[in-house]
Amino acid sequence: MEPSWCFVQEEVSVAHITSFAAGEAQEAEFNTQGPGSCKFVRCDMSKEEEIKRLITVTVELYGYIDCLVNNAGWHPPHKSTDETTAEEFRNLLNLNLISYFLASKFALPYLRQRQGNIINISSLVGTIGQKDAAPYVATKGAIISMTKAMAVDESGHHVRVNCISPGNVMTPLWEELAAQTVNATATIRTGENAQLMGRMGTEAECGVAAVFLAADATFCTGIDLILSGGAELNYGFKSQIPS
Ligand SMILES: NC(=O)c1ccc[n+]([C@@H]2O[C@H](COP(=O)([O-])OP(=O)(O)OC[C@H]3O[C@@H](n4cnc5c(N)ncnc54)[C@H](O)[C@@H]3O)[C@@H](O)[C@H]2O)c1
């Protein structure tokens, strides 16, 4: 059977209108290239009703769901705990964590019919921590825990639930964060050197890992696939104590 894909992008502000155009262009490109077919659906993943609609539209279009990939998320600019408000933390929880829970909740009745699977995109920092990013790190750590809890719950339905924890991957988000620093080029170079491999990961490498979990990893459930180029290994300059 040929694969079909539904993917989403947010609909929240004028600033993201270009994202819609990019989504529509991506849909056209995938449909031209094949194999299978692809549908871009506008959806603000921070809104429960829109997530519900996304799942309904997908099932109306394709008749079933084999795999849900929860990926939408945001890393706010680095900020200390002292400077972070409760509202900022709650909004990030809503986007980065609750959206994954709700999309899973609405997709599960269909995934159970097909013995399908869920892939949650977490982050390496959910396990190793990160400076001035307590809310983000908390949302990503919670995704790993939720993945394990859902893997337990859904095993009786033969639905696998796994997550991927990327380290540094060059994406528009990484570029956006680097651009906020004094020297973006130097920041990117430092980001590259954080890996044993001396480079960042690519979006294509994340895609390959997701396809592996979705299609081939039939004895894996509740796992956290770390995709980090070895960033968590070896000693580094880690002390935060002022000299
Ligand atoms: N790039 C990295 O180094 C890295 C590392 C670890 C984890 N991650 C995680 O990978 C995932 C993708 O990140 P990325 O680096 O590709 O970021 P990105 O900003 O390039 O892409 C994020 C995507 O999420 C979408 N999105 C954001 N808010 C949304 C909303 N309310 N509704 C619908 N869509 C929304 C954006 O439109 C965008 O397509 C995130 O969950 C991120 O936390 C990224």
Short mmCIF file of C-alpha atoms in Angstrom, two decimals, residues 14-108:
data_model
loop_
_atom_site.label_atom_id
_atom_site.label_comp_id
_atom_site.label_asym_id
_atom_site.label_seq_id
_atom_site.Cartn_x
_atom_site.Cartn_y
_atom_site.Cartn_z
CA VAL A 14 0.23 37.10 10.20
CA ALA A 15 3.87 36.21 10.81
CA HIS A 16 3.04 32.62 10.01
CA ILE A 17 1.18 33.23 6.74
CA THR A 18 4.41 32.30 4.96
CA SER A 19 4.25 28.96 6.79
CA PHE A 20 0.89 28.24 5.11
CA ALA A 21 2.38 28.98 1.70
CA ALA A 22 5.34 26.74 2.58
CA GLY A 23 2.94 23.98 3.67
CA GLU A 24 0.95 24.22 0.48
CA ALA A 25 4.14 24.20 -1.60
CA GLN A 26 5.38 21.14 0.31
CA GLU A 27 2.07 19.36 -0.30
CA ALA A 28 2.33 20.05 -4.04
CA GLU A 29 5.98 18.90 -4.11
CA PHE A 30 5.29 15.62 -2.29
CA ASN A 31 2.26 14.88 -4.47
CA THR A 32 4.29 15.47 -7.62
CA GLN A 33 7.22 13.34 -6.41
CA GLY A 34 5.19 10.50 -4.90
CA PRO A 35 4.97 7.75 -3.86
CA GLY A 36 1.54 8.04 -2.23
CA SER A 37 -0.24 11.28 -1.50
CA CYS A 38 0.06 14.13 0.96
CA LYS A 39 -2.39 16.66 2.40
CA PHE A 40 -1.47 19.86 4.21
CA VAL A 41 -4.04 20.85 6.84
CA ARG A 42 -3.94 24.17 8.67
CA CYS A 43 -4.16 23.61 12.41
CA ASP A 44 -3.12 25.51 15.51
CA MET A 45 -1.79 22.71 17.71
CA SER A 46 -2.37 24.79 20.83
CA LYS A 47 -6.16 24.57 20.30
CA GLU A 48 -8.03 21.39 21.24
CA GLU A 49 -10.89 21.84 18.74
CA GLU A 50 -8.46 22.30 15.85
CA ILE A 51 -6.53 19.16 16.80
CA LYS A 52 -9.82 17.22 16.90
CA ARG A 53 -10.73 18.61 13.47
CA LEU A 54 -7.31 17.63 12.07
CA ILE A 55 -7.86 13.99 13.02
CA THR A 56 -11.43 14.04 11.64
CA VAL A 57 -10.29 15.56 8.34
CA THR A 58 -7.50 12.99 8.04
CA VAL A 59 -9.84 10.04 8.60
CA GLU A 60 -12.44 11.48 6.20
CA LEU A 61 -9.74 11.81 3.57
CA TYR A 62 -7.83 8.54 3.98
CA GLY A 63 -10.20 6.33 5.99
CA TYR A 64 -7.59 5.34 8.60
CA ILE A 65 -4.45 6.41 10.50
CA ASP A 66 -1.39 4.15 10.78
CA CYS A 67 1.04 6.53 12.44
CA LEU A 68 0.85 9.82 14.32
CA VAL A 69 4.02 11.93 14.55
CA ASN A 70 3.80 14.68 17.16
CA ASN A 71 6.41 17.25 16.17
CA ALA A 72 5.04 20.81 16.47
CA GLY A 73 6.80 22.71 19.21
CA TRP A 74 8.79 25.77 20.14
CA HIS A 75 11.96 26.59 22.04
CA PRO A 76 11.64 30.08 23.55
CA PRO A 77 14.71 32.32 23.70
CA HIS A 78 16.91 31.33 26.65
CA LYS A 79 15.75 32.98 29.88
CA SER A 80 16.45 32.43 33.57
CA THR A 81 13.81 31.09 35.92
CA ASP A 82 13.70 34.50 37.62
CA GLU A 83 12.63 36.14 34.36
CA THR A 84 10.07 33.48 33.35
CA THR A 85 6.38 33.96 34.14
CA ALA A 86 3.89 31.25 35.02
CA GLU A 87 1.84 32.21 31.97
CA GLU A 88 4.82 31.69 29.64
CA PHE A 89 5.40 28.27 31.18
CA ARG A 90 1.68 27.32 30.90
CA ASN A 91 1.53 28.40 27.24
CA LEU A 92 4.61 26.33 26.42
CA LEU A 93 3.20 23.30 28.23
CA ASN A 94 0.05 23.69 26.18
CA LEU A 95 1.91 23.80 22.86
CA ASN A 96 4.77 21.37 23.50
CA LEU A 97 3.08 18.75 25.69
CA ILE A 98 -0.73 18.97 25.89
CA SER A 99 -0.97 19.10 22.08
CA TYR A 100 0.89 15.76 21.88
CA PHE A 101 -1.49 14.30 24.48
CA LEU A 102 -4.60 15.54 22.67
CA ALA A 103 -3.49 14.50 19.19
CA SER A 104 -2.73 11.04 20.62
CA LYS A 105 -6.07 10.90 22.42
CA PHE A 106 -8.05 11.75 19.26
CA ALA A 107 -5.97 9.51 16.96
CA LEU A 108 -5.85 6.46 19.23
#
